[in-house]
Amino acid sequence: IRPGDVVSTFYDPMIAKVVVHGPDRHTAISRLQDTLANLNIVGVSTNTAFVRSLLKSEKFLSGTMNANYVDQNHKQFLPKGAPVEQVCAMVAAKMIIDSGDSTWSAVGGWPMSLSMVTINDQIVSVRLRDNQLFVNDTTVDFKLISVSDNMITVQVGNQLVKGSVTSASKDAHMVFIDGIKYAVYKAEPVKRTSTGQPAKEMTIKSHMPSRIMSVSVKVGDRVSVGTKLLVTEAMKMEHVVKSHVEGVVERVHCRPGQTVSSGALLVELR
């Protein structure tokens, strides 16, 4: 692919791959591990973390794995994910680095706009007081250790954490730790009812690019939890989309045969 190319929903899922070589297996694996450790890709999802975990397995290192090895053992290679404290410490370290100083004094504190952030769909409260970072009201002791080739090393508690941060703006950051990408951005205010309780989400959106196979409801229909709303086709599989709340169909935004993108609004309830 090249800059400007359009990757449609009909594109092959694999749009790029990393290939390394060396005089022997050990060298090639080592080079691939180093390459993936410094590979930061935003905008699309990748299997970088999965592959990095697989490269450490004894079967792979010894070359004794067979064609069924990944299918039979894939769960053990799924990324565990870093604690939100480490992710926030990485963003804080990036702010210090961008300020040109080595302390919080030049940063001016954690931005008020990021006092509530969303980290991969998890809402987290973050604040700075007396040069200490608080994540969900828990004190996070961290220290910027070093910066080398865009790789940041911080100490969080008694653990050293390495990663990198790409900042789109002061309110949007992409953090990479062990090949896993964490989107950190300003959290939207939680919608609440007149009684102060969190309001239920009354929209149904597409979770991935797909084609609408059938629609089972129309405007005015009453639905309950588990009611079948529509059927989509994605990755050569059919997916039944069900309602997660009780309500009445207010609008249907799709029709059979239509191709929709990830995040597209499909049905509105009230």
Coordinates of C-alpha atoms in Angstrom, one line a residue, residues 67-209:
A67 CA 0.7 -26.0 11.8
N68 CA -1.9 -26.5 14.5
Y69 CA 0.1 -25.0 17.3
V70 CA -1.3 -21.4 17.2
D71 CA -4.9 -22.7 16.9
Q72 CA -4.5 -25.0 19.9
N73 CA -2.7 -22.6 22.1
H74 CA -3.8 -19.1 21.0
K75 CA -5.3 -18.1 24.3
Q76 CA -1.9 -18.2 26.1
F77 CA -0.6 -15.6 23.6
L78 CA -3.4 -13.1 23.9
P79 CA -2.0 -9.8 25.3
K80 CA -2.8 -9.3 29.0
G81 CA -2.7 -5.5 28.9
A82 CA -0.9 -3.0 31.1
P83 CA -2.5 -1.4 34.2
V84 CA -4.1 2.0 33.6
E85 CA -1.6 3.5 36.1
Q86 CA 1.3 2.5 33.7
V87 CA -0.5 4.0 30.7
C88 CA -1.2 7.3 32.5
A89 CA 2.4 7.4 33.7
M90 CA 3.6 7.1 30.1
V91 CA 1.4 10.0 29.0
A92 CA 2.7 12.0 32.0
A93 CA 6.3 11.2 31.1
K94 CA 5.6 12.4 27.5
M95 CA 4.3 15.7 28.8
I96 CA 7.5 16.1 30.8
I97 CA 9.7 15.3 27.8
D98 CA 7.8 17.7 25.6
S99 CA 8.2 20.5 28.2
G100 CA 12.0 20.2 27.9
D101 CA 12.3 19.8 31.6
S102 CA 12.7 16.8 33.9
T103 CA 10.0 17.6 36.4
W104 CA 6.3 18.6 36.5
S105 CA 7.2 22.2 37.3
A106 CA 7.4 23.2 33.6
V107 CA 4.4 21.1 32.6
G108 CA 2.0 23.0 34.8
G109 CA 0.2 19.9 35.9
W110 CA -2.1 17.4 34.3
P111 CA -4.5 19.2 31.9
M112 CA -7.9 19.8 33.3
S113 CA -9.4 18.7 30.0
L114 CA -7.9 15.2 30.8
S115 CA -9.2 14.9 34.4
M116 CA -11.5 12.2 33.1
V117 CA -10.0 10.1 30.2
T118 CA -11.1 7.1 28.3
I119 CA -8.4 4.4 28.0
N120 CA -9.5 1.7 25.5
D121 CA -13.2 2.3 26.5
Q122 CA -12.5 2.4 30.2
I123 CA -13.2 5.7 31.9
V124 CA -10.4 6.7 34.4
S125 CA -10.0 9.8 36.6
V126 CA -6.6 11.4 36.6
R127 CA -5.3 14.4 38.5
L128 CA -2.0 15.9 39.7
R129 CA -1.5 17.3 43.2
D130 CA 1.7 18.3 44.9
N131 CA 3.7 16.9 42.0
Q132 CA 2.1 13.4 42.5
L133 CA -0.1 11.6 40.0
F134 CA -3.4 10.2 41.1
V135 CA -5.2 7.6 39.0
N136 CA -8.7 6.7 40.2
D137 CA -7.7 8.4 43.5
T138 CA -4.8 6.1 44.0
T139 CA -1.3 7.6 44.3
V140 CA 1.0 6.6 41.4
D141 CA 4.7 6.9 42.2
F142 CA 6.5 7.2 38.9
K143 CA 9.8 8.6 37.7
L144 CA 11.1 9.3 34.1
I145 CA 14.2 7.1 33.8
S146 CA 15.3 7.6 30.1
V147 CA 14.4 8.4 26.6
S148 CA 16.1 6.7 23.6
D149 CA 14.9 6.6 20.0
N150 CA 11.3 7.6 21.0
M151 CA 11.3 4.7 23.6
I152 CA 10.4 6.0 27.0
T153 CA 11.4 4.1 30.2
V154 CA 9.5 5.0 33.4
Q155 CA 9.5 3.5 36.8
V156 CA 6.0 2.9 38.2
G157 CA 6.2 1.8 41.8
N158 CA 9.1 -0.7 41.7
Q159 CA 8.5 -1.8 38.1
L160 CA 10.3 -0.5 35.0
V161 CA 8.0 0.1 32.1
K162 CA 9.1 0.7 28.5
G163 CA 6.9 2.1 25.8
S164 CA 6.3 5.1 23.5
V165 CA 3.6 7.8 23.1
T166 CA 2.3 9.4 20.0
S167 CA 0.3 12.6 20.7
A168 CA -2.3 13.9 18.2
S169 CA -3.1 16.8 20.5
K170 CA -3.0 17.6 24.2
D171 CA -6.2 15.7 24.6
A172 CA -5.5 12.6 22.5
H173 CA -2.6 10.2 22.9
M174 CA -1.7 6.8 21.7
V175 CA 0.4 4.8 24.1
F176 CA 2.3 1.6 23.1
I177 CA 3.5 -0.8 25.8
D178 CA 4.7 -4.3 24.9
G179 CA 3.1 -4.0 21.5
I180 CA -0.3 -3.2 22.8
K181 CA -1.9 0.1 21.8
Y182 CA -3.9 2.2 24.3
A183 CA -6.0 5.1 23.1
V184 CA -6.1 7.8 25.7
Y185 CA -8.4 10.7 25.1
K186 CA -10.8 13.1 26.8
A187 CA -13.8 11.3 28.2
E188 CA -17.2 12.5 27.1
P189 CA -19.5 13.5 30.0
V190 CA -21.7 10.6 31.2
K191 CA -25.3 11.2 30.3
R192 CA -27.7 11.0 33.3
T193 CA -31.4 10.7 33.9
S194 CA -33.4 13.3 35.8
T195 CA -32.8 11.2 39.0
G196 CA -29.0 11.4 38.5
Q197 CA -28.6 7.8 37.4
P198 CA -26.4 7.0 34.3
A199 CA -28.6 7.0 31.3
K200 CA -28.8 3.8 29.2
E201 CA -27.3 3.8 25.7
M202 CA -30.2 3.6 23.3
T203 CA -28.3 3.3 20.1
I204 CA -27.0 0.2 18.3
K205 CA -23.9 0.6 16.2
S206 CA -21.9 -1.7 14.0
H207 CA -18.8 -3.2 15.7
M208 CA -17.0 -3.8 12.4
P209 CA -17.4 -3.2 8.7

